[in-house]
mmCIF file of C-alpha atoms and ligand atoms in Angstrom:
data_model
loop_
_atom_site.group_PDB
_atom_site.id
_atom_site.type_symbol
_atom_site.label_atom_id
_atom_site.label_comp_id
_atom_site.label_asym_id
_atom_site.label_seq_id
_atom_site.Cartn_x
_atom_site.Cartn_y
_atom_site.Cartn_z
ATOM 1 C CA MET S 1 38.265 -8.512 11.241
ATOM 2 C CA GLU S 2 36.961 -5.098 12.417
ATOM 3 C CA VAL S 3 38.611 -3.712 15.537
ATOM 4 C CA ALA S 4 37.693 -0.554 17.421
ATOM 5 C CA ILE S 5 39.707 1.030 20.218
ATOM 6 C CA TRP S 6 38.178 3.249 22.896
ATOM 7 C CA GLY S 7 40.795 5.705 24.158
ATOM 8 C CA ALA S 8 43.731 7.087 22.190
ATOM 9 C CA GLY S 9 46.293 7.175 24.992
ATOM 10 C CA ALA S 10 49.580 5.296 25.258
ATOM 11 C CA VAL S 11 48.115 1.774 25.151
ATOM 12 C CA GLY S 12 45.315 2.611 22.688
ATOM 13 C CA LEU S 13 47.744 4.127 20.190
ATOM 14 C CA GLY S 14 50.230 1.295 20.709
ATOM 15 C CA LEU S 15 47.587 -1.331 19.961
ATOM 16 C CA ALA S 16 46.190 0.696 17.052
ATOM 17 C CA SER S 17 49.660 0.765 15.505
ATOM 18 C CA ALA S 18 49.721 -3.045 15.549
ATOM 19 C CA LEU S 19 46.136 -3.556 14.389
ATOM 20 C CA ALA S 20 45.756 -1.046 11.545
ATOM 21 C CA ARG S 21 45.956 -2.457 8.009
ATOM 22 C CA PRO S 22 45.454 -0.850 4.597
ATOM 23 C CA THR S 23 42.684 -3.349 3.884
ATOM 24 C CA SER S 24 41.044 -3.086 7.298
ATOM 25 C CA ARG S 25 41.225 0.230 9.082
ATOM 26 C CA VAL S 26 41.266 0.259 12.849
ATOM 27 C CA ARG S 27 38.563 2.430 14.388
ATOM 28 C CA LEU S 28 39.820 4.733 17.067
ATOM 29 C CA LEU S 29 37.535 6.605 19.421
ATOM 30 C CA VAL S 30 39.419 9.828 20.174
ATOM 31 C CA ARG S 31 37.865 12.457 22.383
ATOM 32 C CA ASP S 32 40.596 15.089 22.125
ATOM 33 C CA PRO S 33 40.123 17.206 18.936
ATOM 34 C CA GLU S 34 43.840 18.034 18.616
ATOM 35 C CA THR S 35 44.773 14.329 18.775
ATOM 36 C CA ARG S 36 42.115 13.589 16.152
ATOM 37 C CA ARG S 37 43.439 16.319 13.910
ATOM 38 C CA ARG S 38 47.049 15.125 14.092
ATOM 39 C CA LEU S 39 46.099 11.490 13.533
ATOM 40 C CA ALA S 40 43.956 12.519 10.550
ATOM 41 C CA ASP S 41 46.670 14.755 9.059
ATOM 42 C CA GLU S 42 49.875 12.885 9.902
ATOM 43 C CA GLY S 43 48.851 9.348 10.848
ATOM 44 C CA LEU S 44 50.279 7.425 13.806
ATOM 45 C CA ARG S 45 53.922 6.712 14.568
ATOM 46 C CA ARG S 46 55.264 3.923 16.766
ATOM 47 C CA SER S 47 58.911 3.676 17.812
ATOM 48 C CA GLY S 48 61.057 1.891 20.405
ATOM 49 C CA ARG S 49 61.191 -1.856 21.052
ATOM 50 C CA PHE S 50 60.066 -3.834 17.960
ATOM 51 C CA GLY S 51 61.085 -1.042 15.602
ATOM 52 C CA ARG S 52 59.411 1.846 13.893
ATOM 53 C CA ILE S 53 56.012 1.715 12.229
ATOM 54 C CA ASP S 54 54.317 4.564 10.417
ATOM 55 C CA VAL S 55 50.580 4.144 10.090
ATOM 56 C CA PRO S 56 49.161 6.384 7.341
ATOM 57 C CA PRO S 57 45.998 8.317 8.161
ATOM 58 C CA ASP S 58 43.895 6.239 5.771
ATOM 59 C CA TRP S 59 44.593 3.057 7.797
ATOM 60 C CA LEU S 60 42.679 4.671 10.675
ATOM 61 C CA ARG S 61 39.001 5.475 11.009
ATOM 62 C CA LEU S 62 38.688 8.177 13.627
ATOM 63 C CA GLU S 63 35.494 8.604 15.603
ATOM 64 C CA SER S 64 34.635 11.352 18.056
ATOM 65 C CA ASP S 65 31.369 9.867 19.253
ATOM 66 C CA ALA S 66 30.879 6.331 20.531
ATOM 67 C CA ARG S 67 27.445 6.194 18.903
ATOM 68 C CA ALA S 68 29.234 5.769 15.552
ATOM 69 C CA LEU S 69 30.140 2.232 16.691
ATOM 70 C CA ALA S 70 26.537 1.175 16.310
ATOM 71 C CA ASP S 71 26.591 1.584 12.539
ATOM 72 C CA GLY S 72 28.928 -1.169 11.382
ATOM 73 C CA PRO S 73 29.657 -2.814 14.757
ATOM 74 C CA PRO S 74 33.252 -4.036 15.199
ATOM 75 C CA ASP S 75 34.153 -7.666 15.978
ATOM 76 C CA PHE S 76 36.298 -6.494 18.894
ATOM 77 C CA LEU S 77 36.087 -3.338 20.982
ATOM 78 C CA LEU S 78 39.212 -2.702 23.061
ATOM 79 C CA VAL S 79 38.789 -0.395 26.060
ATOM 80 C CA CYS S 80 42.127 1.374 26.585
ATOM 81 C CA THR S 81 41.227 4.086 29.105
ATOM 82 C CA LYS S 82 42.521 4.258 32.676
ATOM 83 C CA ALA S 83 40.733 1.947 35.100
ATOM 84 C CA PHE S 84 38.916 4.846 36.838
ATOM 85 C CA GLN S 85 37.560 5.980 33.451
ATOM 86 C CA GLY S 86 35.876 2.578 32.948
ATOM 87 C CA PRO S 87 32.549 3.552 34.571
ATOM 88 C CA SER S 88 32.102 6.538 32.236
ATOM 89 C CA VAL S 89 32.942 4.326 29.244
ATOM 90 C CA ALA S 90 30.373 1.790 30.487
ATOM 91 C CA GLU S 91 27.764 4.519 30.827
ATOM 92 C CA ALA S 92 28.296 5.617 27.214
ATOM 93 C CA LEU S 93 28.459 2.034 25.949
ATOM 94 C CA ALA S 94 25.336 0.701 27.718
ATOM 95 C CA PRO S 95 22.754 2.198 25.300
ATOM 96 C CA LEU S 96 24.767 0.848 22.342
ATOM 97 C CA ALA S 97 24.958 -2.716 23.680
ATOM 98 C CA PRO S 98 21.896 -4.016 21.766
ATOM 99 C CA ALA S 99 23.441 -2.833 18.470
ATOM 100 C CA LEU S 100 26.766 -4.467 19.387
ATOM 101 C CA ALA S 101 25.361 -7.953 19.960
ATOM 102 C CA ALA S 102 28.132 -9.582 17.904
ATOM 103 C CA THR S 103 30.973 -7.510 19.365
ATOM 104 C CA SER S 104 33.407 -8.839 21.961
ATOM 105 C CA LEU S 105 34.664 -6.383 24.552
ATOM 106 C CA VAL S 106 38.313 -6.493 25.638
ATOM 107 C CA LEU S 107 39.275 -4.515 28.753
ATOM 108 C CA CYS S 108 42.939 -3.538 28.559
ATOM 109 C CA GLN S 109 43.228 -1.722 31.878
ATOM 110 C CA ASN S 110 45.404 -2.500 34.861
ATOM 111 C CA GLY S 111 43.903 -3.703 38.098
ATOM 112 C CA TRP S 112 41.159 -5.958 39.325
ATOM 113 C CA GLY S 113 37.382 -5.585 39.058
ATOM 114 C CA ASN S 114 37.333 -3.387 35.941
ATOM 115 C CA GLU S 115 34.592 -5.528 34.398
ATOM 116 C CA ALA S 116 32.050 -4.677 37.128
ATOM 117 C CA PRO S 117 30.401 -1.639 35.460
ATOM 118 C CA PHE S 118 30.205 -3.472 32.111
ATOM 119 C CA LEU S 119 28.639 -6.669 33.446
ATOM 120 C CA ALA S 120 25.469 -4.743 34.273
ATOM 121 C CA PHE S 121 24.637 -4.768 30.532
ATOM 122 C CA TRP S 122 27.319 -6.794 28.695
ATOM 123 C CA PRO S 123 27.266 -10.609 28.737
ATOM 124 C CA GLY S 124 30.243 -12.337 30.356
ATOM 125 C CA GLU S 125 30.580 -14.718 27.403
ATOM 126 C CA ARG S 126 31.604 -11.779 25.201
ATOM 127 C CA LEU S 127 33.828 -10.070 27.757
ATOM 128 C CA TYR S 128 37.621 -10.423 27.785
ATOM 129 C CA HIS S 129 40.604 -8.881 29.532
ATOM 130 C CA ALA S 130 44.062 -8.106 28.222
ATOM 131 C CA ARG S 131 47.047 -8.266 30.569
ATOM 132 C CA VAL S 132 49.543 -5.780 29.189
ATOM 133 C CA ILE S 133 53.131 -5.753 30.469
ATOM 134 C CA THR S 134 54.491 -3.985 27.464
ATOM 135 C CA GLY S 135 55.395 -0.402 28.353
ATOM 136 C CA PHE S 136 53.973 2.355 26.129
ATOM 137 C CA GLN S 137 54.727 6.036 26.401
ATOM 138 C CA ARG S 138 53.097 8.770 24.393
ATOM 139 C CA ARG S 139 55.705 11.032 22.777
ATOM 140 C CA ALA S 140 53.171 13.249 20.996
ATOM 141 C CA SER S 141 49.414 13.136 20.542
ATOM 142 C CA ASN S 142 49.955 10.853 17.499
ATOM 143 C CA ALA S 143 53.202 9.105 18.500
ATOM 144 C CA VAL S 144 53.880 6.282 20.924
ATOM 145 C CA ASP S 145 57.094 4.651 22.080
ATOM 146 C CA VAL S 146 57.364 1.024 23.221
ATOM 147 C CA THR S 147 59.649 1.404 26.223
ATOM 148 C CA ALA S 148 59.634 -2.112 27.685
ATOM 149 C CA HIS S 149 58.310 -5.577 27.024
ATOM 150 C CA ALA S 150 58.188 -8.201 29.759
ATOM 151 C CA ALA S 151 55.900 -10.805 28.131
ATOM 152 C CA PRO S 152 53.364 -11.158 25.312
ATOM 153 C CA ILE S 153 50.061 -9.343 25.751
ATOM 154 C CA ALA S 154 47.759 -12.019 27.194
ATOM 155 C CA LEU S 155 44.092 -12.161 26.113
ATOM 156 C CA GLY S 156 41.562 -14.226 28.030
ATOM 157 C CA SER S 157 38.377 -14.087 30.078
ATOM 158 C CA LEU S 158 37.380 -14.020 33.739
ATOM 159 C CA THR S 159 33.726 -14.525 32.894
ATOM 160 C CA GLY S 160 33.587 -17.730 30.857
ATOM 161 C CA ALA S 161 34.186 -16.344 27.353
ATOM 162 C CA ASP S 162 36.010 -18.729 25.020
ATOM 163 C CA PRO S 163 39.704 -17.753 24.722
ATOM 164 C CA GLU S 164 39.804 -19.290 21.223
ATOM 165 C CA HIS S 165 37.531 -16.482 20.058
ATOM 166 C CA VAL S 166 40.288 -13.905 20.728
ATOM 167 C CA ALA S 167 43.030 -16.025 19.087
ATOM 168 C CA PRO S 168 42.673 -14.178 15.722
ATOM 169 C CA LEU S 169 42.929 -10.862 17.594
ATOM 170 C CA ALA S 170 46.123 -12.025 19.347
ATOM 171 C CA ALA S 171 47.482 -13.200 15.970
ATOM 172 C CA ARG S 172 46.749 -9.847 14.355
ATOM 173 C CA ILE S 173 48.418 -7.867 17.165
ATOM 174 C CA THR S 174 51.449 -10.164 16.856
ATOM 175 C CA GLU S 175 51.572 -9.734 13.060
ATOM 176 C CA GLY S 176 51.508 -6.002 13.690
ATOM 177 C CA GLY S 177 54.724 -6.270 15.674
ATOM 178 C CA LEU S 178 53.616 -6.606 19.315
ATOM 179 C CA PRO S 179 53.743 -10.166 20.685
ATOM 180 C CA ALA S 180 50.343 -11.333 21.959
ATOM 181 C CA GLU S 181 48.791 -14.668 22.907
ATOM 182 C CA THR S 182 45.688 -16.118 24.519
ATOM 183 C CA THR S 183 45.448 -17.594 27.999
ATOM 184 C CA VAL S 184 43.003 -19.911 29.739
ATOM 185 C CA ASP S 185 44.185 -18.604 33.119
ATOM 186 C CA MET S 186 43.206 -14.939 33.131
ATOM 187 C CA HIS S 187 42.714 -14.934 36.942
ATOM 188 C CA GLY S 188 46.272 -16.129 37.500
ATOM 189 C CA VAL S 189 47.731 -13.839 34.858
ATOM 190 C CA LEU S 190 45.985 -10.705 36.176
ATOM 191 C CA TRP S 191 46.830 -11.453 39.803
ATOM 192 C CA ALA S 192 50.474 -12.027 38.906
ATOM 193 C CA LYS S 193 50.489 -8.463 37.595
ATOM 194 C CA MET S 194 48.454 -7.212 40.585
ATOM 195 C CA LEU S 195 51.078 -8.636 42.955
ATOM 196 C CA TYR S 196 53.883 -6.807 41.168
ATOM 197 C CA ASN S 197 51.908 -3.556 40.854
ATOM 198 C CA CYS S 198 50.577 -3.488 44.414
ATOM 199 C CA ALA S 199 53.993 -4.364 45.866
ATOM 200 C CA LEU S 200 55.874 -1.619 44.039
ATOM 201 C CA ASN S 201 53.612 1.047 42.596
ATOM 202 C CA PRO S 202 52.097 2.790 45.682
ATOM 203 C CA LEU S 203 55.246 2.360 47.756
ATOM 204 C CA GLY S 204 57.372 3.759 44.931
ATOM 205 C CA ALA S 205 55.001 6.731 44.683
ATOM 206 C CA LEU S 206 54.951 7.429 48.421
ATOM 207 C CA ALA S 207 58.667 6.893 49.042
ATOM 208 C CA GLY S 208 59.706 8.592 45.796
ATOM 209 C CA ARG S 209 62.189 5.793 45.177
ATOM 210 C CA ARG S 210 63.028 3.545 42.232
ATOM 211 C CA TYR S 211 61.977 -0.097 42.433
ATOM 212 C CA GLY S 212 65.473 -1.420 43.179
ATOM 213 C CA GLU S 213 65.889 1.060 46.042
ATOM 214 C CA LEU S 214 62.603 -0.081 47.600
ATOM 215 C CA ALA S 215 63.983 -3.614 47.844
ATOM 216 C CA GLU S 216 67.383 -2.495 49.173
ATOM 217 C CA ASP S 217 66.055 -0.386 52.029
ATOM 218 C CA PRO S 218 65.032 -2.721 54.887
ATOM 219 C CA HIS S 219 62.052 -0.547 55.881
ATOM 220 C CA THR S 220 60.456 -0.351 52.438
ATOM 221 C CA ARG S 221 61.405 -3.985 51.770
ATOM 222 C CA ALA S 222 59.449 -5.019 54.896
ATOM 223 C CA LEU S 223 56.414 -3.053 53.704
ATOM 224 C CA LEU S 224 56.663 -4.562 50.219
ATOM 225 C CA GLU S 225 56.772 -8.068 51.678
ATOM 226 C CA ALA S 226 53.861 -7.311 54.006
ATOM 227 C CA VAL S 227 51.755 -6.247 50.994
ATOM 228 C CA VAL S 228 52.573 -9.508 49.213
ATOM 229 C CA GLY S 229 51.744 -11.555 52.331
ATOM 230 C CA GLU S 230 48.360 -9.818 52.672
ATOM 231 C CA ILE S 231 47.506 -10.367 49.006
ATOM 232 C CA PHE S 232 48.296 -14.085 49.287
ATOM 233 C CA ALA S 233 46.069 -14.314 52.386
ATOM 234 C CA VAL S 234 43.232 -12.666 50.433
ATOM 235 C CA LEU S 235 43.763 -14.913 47.396
ATOM 236 C CA GLU S 236 43.708 -18.023 49.571
ATOM 237 C CA SER S 237 40.417 -17.022 51.194
ATOM 238 C CA ALA S 238 38.949 -16.018 47.836
ATOM 239 C CA GLU S 239 40.131 -19.345 46.356
ATOM 240 C CA VAL S 240 42.037 -17.666 43.546
ATOM 241 C CA CYS S 241 44.932 -19.764 42.227
ATOM 242 C CA VAL S 242 48.156 -18.163 41.075
ATOM 243 C CA ALA S 243 51.326 -19.814 39.826
ATOM 244 C CA TRP S 244 53.009 -19.598 43.276
ATOM 245 C CA PRO S 245 51.934 -21.618 46.338
ATOM 246 C CA ASP S 246 52.637 -18.806 48.808
ATOM 247 C CA ALA S 247 54.118 -15.344 49.324
ATOM 248 C CA ALA S 248 57.629 -16.729 49.936
ATOM 249 C CA ALA S 249 57.619 -18.501 46.551
ATOM 250 C CA TRP S 250 56.397 -15.354 44.769
ATOM 251 C CA LEU S 251 59.026 -13.209 46.510
ATOM 252 C CA GLU S 252 61.741 -15.634 45.417
ATOM 253 C CA THR S 253 60.675 -15.193 41.764
ATOM 254 C CA PHE S 254 60.290 -11.474 42.314
ATOM 255 C CA TYR S 255 63.797 -10.863 43.709
ATOM 256 C CA ARG S 256 65.437 -13.255 41.250
ATOM 257 C CA ASP S 257 63.610 -12.581 37.943
ATOM 258 C CA LEU S 258 61.102 -9.742 38.084
ATOM 259 C CA LEU S 259 62.866 -6.971 39.965
ATOM 260 C CA PRO S 260 66.354 -6.909 38.352
ATOM 261 C CA PRO S 261 65.197 -5.823 34.847
ATOM 262 C CA THR S 262 62.986 -3.076 36.349
ATOM 263 C CA ALA S 263 65.203 -2.005 39.286
ATOM 264 C CA ALA S 264 65.786 1.428 37.730
ATOM 265 C CA HIS S 265 62.067 1.996 36.972
ATOM 266 C CA GLU S 266 60.039 4.678 38.665
ATOM 267 C CA SER S 267 56.502 3.912 39.693
ATOM 268 C CA SER S 268 53.866 5.073 37.177
ATOM 269 C CA MET S 269 51.841 6.185 40.206
ATOM 270 C CA LEU S 270 54.726 8.461 41.213
ATOM 271 C CA GLN S 271 54.693 9.933 37.700
ATOM 272 C CA ASP S 272 50.924 10.401 37.933
ATOM 273 C CA LEU S 273 51.142 12.200 41.281
ATOM 274 C CA ARG S 274 54.019 14.390 40.087
ATOM 275 C CA ALA S 275 52.002 15.349 36.999
ATOM 276 C CA GLY S 276 48.928 16.103 39.124
ATOM 277 C CA ARG S 277 46.978 13.185 37.625
ATOM 278 C CA ARG S 278 44.636 10.821 39.377
ATOM 279 C CA THR S 279 46.141 7.375 40.076
ATOM 280 C CA GLU S 280 44.735 3.863 39.642
ATOM 281 C CA ILE S 281 45.001 3.123 43.382
ATOM 282 C CA GLU S 282 41.369 1.944 43.594
ATOM 283 C CA ALA S 283 41.868 -0.728 40.912
ATOM 284 C CA LEU S 284 45.057 -1.915 42.655
ATOM 285 C CA CYS S 285 45.217 -1.660 46.483
ATOM 286 C CA GLY S 286 41.545 -0.630 46.678
ATOM 287 C CA ALA S 287 40.548 -3.843 44.898
ATOM 288 C CA VAL S 288 42.657 -5.936 47.306
ATOM 289 C CA GLU S 289 41.097 -4.141 50.293
ATOM 290 C CA ARG S 290 37.556 -4.752 49.011
ATOM 291 C CA LEU S 291 38.211 -8.421 48.216
ATOM 292 C CA GLY S 292 39.833 -8.857 51.648
ATOM 293 C CA ALA S 293 36.845 -7.258 53.380
ATOM 294 C CA ARG S 294 34.465 -9.563 51.473
ATOM 295 C CA HIS S 295 36.386 -12.621 52.673
ATOM 296 C CA GLY S 296 37.092 -11.411 56.212
ATOM 297 C CA VAL S 297 40.841 -10.968 55.651
ATOM 298 C CA ALA S 298 42.536 -7.903 57.135
ATOM 299 C CA THR S 299 44.870 -5.984 54.799
ATOM 300 C CA PRO S 300 46.386 -3.331 57.101
ATOM 301 C CA THR S 301 49.501 -2.565 55.044
ATOM 302 C CA VAL S 302 47.651 -2.483 51.716
ATOM 303 C CA SER S 303 44.990 -0.259 53.295
ATOM 304 C CA ALA S 304 47.561 2.100 54.832
ATOM 305 C CA LEU S 305 49.320 2.562 51.484
ATOM 306 C CA ALA S 306 45.972 3.081 49.743
ATOM 307 C CA ALA S 307 44.945 5.672 52.344
ATOM 308 C CA LEU S 308 48.178 7.617 51.863
ATOM 309 C CA VAL S 309 47.881 7.614 48.070
ATOM 310 C CA ARG S 310 44.243 8.768 48.329
ATOM 311 C CA GLN S 311 45.381 11.561 50.616
ATOM 312 C CA ALA S 312 48.073 12.581 48.116
ATOM 313 C CA GLU S 313 45.394 12.668 45.399
ATOM 314 C CA ARG S 314 43.151 14.849 47.583
ATOM 315 C CA ARG S 315 46.039 17.255 48.165
ATOM 316 C CA LEU S 316 46.410 17.519 44.378
ATOM 317 C CA GLU S 317 42.683 18.215 43.995
ATOM 318 C CA ARG S 318 42.982 21.051 46.492
ATOM 319 C CA GLY S 319 46.079 22.288 44.680
ATOM 320 C CA ALA S 320 48.127 21.951 47.886
HETATM 321 N N1 NAP Y 401 51.124 2.901 29.380
HETATM 322 C C1 NAP Y 401 51.578 1.680 29.683
HETATM 323 O O1 NAP Y 401 52.755 1.372 29.510
HETATM 324 C C2 NAP Y 401 50.658 0.634 30.251
HETATM 325 C C3 NAP Y 401 51.114 -0.671 30.336
HETATM 326 C C4 NAP Y 401 50.267 -1.650 30.824
HETATM 327 C C5 NAP Y 401 48.999 -1.322 31.225
HETATM 328 N N2 NAP Y 401 48.584 -0.053 31.149
HETATM 329 C C6 NAP Y 401 47.216 0.240 31.582
HETATM 330 O O2 NAP Y 401 46.444 0.565 30.428
HETATM 331 C C7 NAP Y 401 45.417 1.520 30.758
HETATM 332 C C8 NAP Y 401 45.564 2.748 29.850
HETATM 333 O O3 NAP Y 401 46.820 3.352 30.167
HETATM 334 P P1 NAP Y 401 47.470 4.474 29.258
HETATM 335 O O4 NAP Y 401 48.865 4.622 29.730
HETATM 336 O O5 NAP Y 401 47.191 4.212 27.844
HETATM 337 O O6 NAP Y 401 46.613 5.740 29.741
HETATM 338 P P2 NAP Y 401 46.430 7.122 28.976
HETATM 339 O O7 NAP Y 401 47.651 7.413 28.169
HETATM 340 O O8 NAP Y 401 45.975 8.110 29.991
HETATM 341 O O9 NAP Y 401 45.254 6.821 27.959
HETATM 342 C C9 NAP Y 401 43.912 6.764 28.293
HETATM 343 C C10 NAP Y 401 43.165 7.409 27.143
HETATM 344 O O10 NAP Y 401 41.788 7.165 27.279
HETATM 345 C C11 NAP Y 401 41.119 8.335 26.859
HETATM 346 N N3 NAP Y 401 39.785 8.359 27.451
HETATM 347 C C12 NAP Y 401 39.464 8.330 28.745
HETATM 348 N N4 NAP Y 401 38.128 8.347 28.918
HETATM 349 C C13 NAP Y 401 37.602 8.391 27.673
HETATM 350 C C14 NAP Y 401 36.291 8.444 27.180
HETATM 351 N N5 NAP Y 401 35.222 8.448 28.006
HETATM 352 N N6 NAP Y 401 36.111 8.492 25.843
HETATM 353 C C15 NAP Y 401 37.164 8.498 24.993
HETATM 354 N N7 NAP Y 401 38.451 8.450 25.416
HETATM 355 C C16 NAP Y 401 38.653 8.416 26.737
HETATM 356 C C17 NAP Y 401 41.988 9.469 27.356
HETATM 357 O O11 NAP Y 401 41.675 10.613 26.647
HETATM 358 P P3 NAP Y 401 42.318 12.037 27.009
HETATM 359 O O12 NAP Y 401 43.715 11.976 26.404
HETATM 360 O O13 NAP Y 401 41.425 12.998 26.318
HETATM 361 O O14 NAP Y 401 42.322 12.132 28.507
HETATM 362 C C18 NAP Y 401 43.368 8.914 27.056
HETATM 363 O O15 NAP Y 401 43.778 9.264 25.758
HETATM 364 C C19 NAP Y 401 45.635 1.830 32.238
HETATM 365 O O16 NAP Y 401 44.810 1.023 33.016
HETATM 366 C C20 NAP Y 401 47.102 1.471 32.477
HETATM 367 O O17 NAP Y 401 47.393 1.122 33.818
HETATM 368 C C21 NAP Y 401 49.377 0.960 30.678
#
């Protein structure tokens, strides 16, 4: 099986560490020359949950230009960029699509709607998503730490592709030390993560509080619950099924099972804003807003949080 990974960030390196084999190198599209140099000289190191793995340089095939994918197309191409980088990946991938007619695309980003720029030229029956709730942190340009693991990486499709086709990919990631599985319910799986992310991520960034503190404070708790209520209203109108019948049932699971192990976590959006990086607000609250607008459902709390995060991003752009 030939696998290529687009984007050598935290998730891309984490997945590469599980997929690389001496007999079948993983192809890694790396745009940063320094990262390419260190991977080529020293290989890739993974540490943290699931132990340490050292991937020698000759288990990796490093590419600087996506056009290299066209000669010797991979079976699977995993897109591991941030959600807002998806459109530029799609733009570079589009001219290569005819040469990649046997390749399946797997979008590993957070959020909802990331497939849109790809569907203009890539058939839905070869398009998959990965829901990742394993935490990866880059320690160096060629080193990644697995900091958390809530559930196996779930591979499946929103666009009618056969989940059985990605079963060997899930098996290979698992053999490489990161639990992965396939799912026939990608809608439900992605929205379960959307609920958690939209409830905590923007609010954590704006309030500057850890997840547990957001739930303890009655004001932020009310906002969090309002976000969840609005998302359930949107999902009902959009006829998307999730594993919970309503917001109250999801919140019960959230307070009992989901929040306690992550109560001390800081929002990744808070870390992005602190580091002066763009956030994924559009793929999270922005996607809920757009879906709500399409189905005539108001999302005032989600929209207010999105507006404030956008404003914080604009302040960063202006250097304020
Ligand atoms: N990290 C986690 O724990 C985690 C967990 C679950 C889900 N996710 C999701 O996974 C996605 C990736 O997150 P991440 O943490 O891995 O982000 P990241 O560390 O910023 O990695 C993204 C990588 O993509 C590269 N890239 C962007 N555009 C590119 C292009 N056009 N060509 C080649 N490379 C390009 C970036 O290169 P440069 O380094 O040159 O900018 C960067 O190395 C996000 O949607 C995130 O929400 C992350």
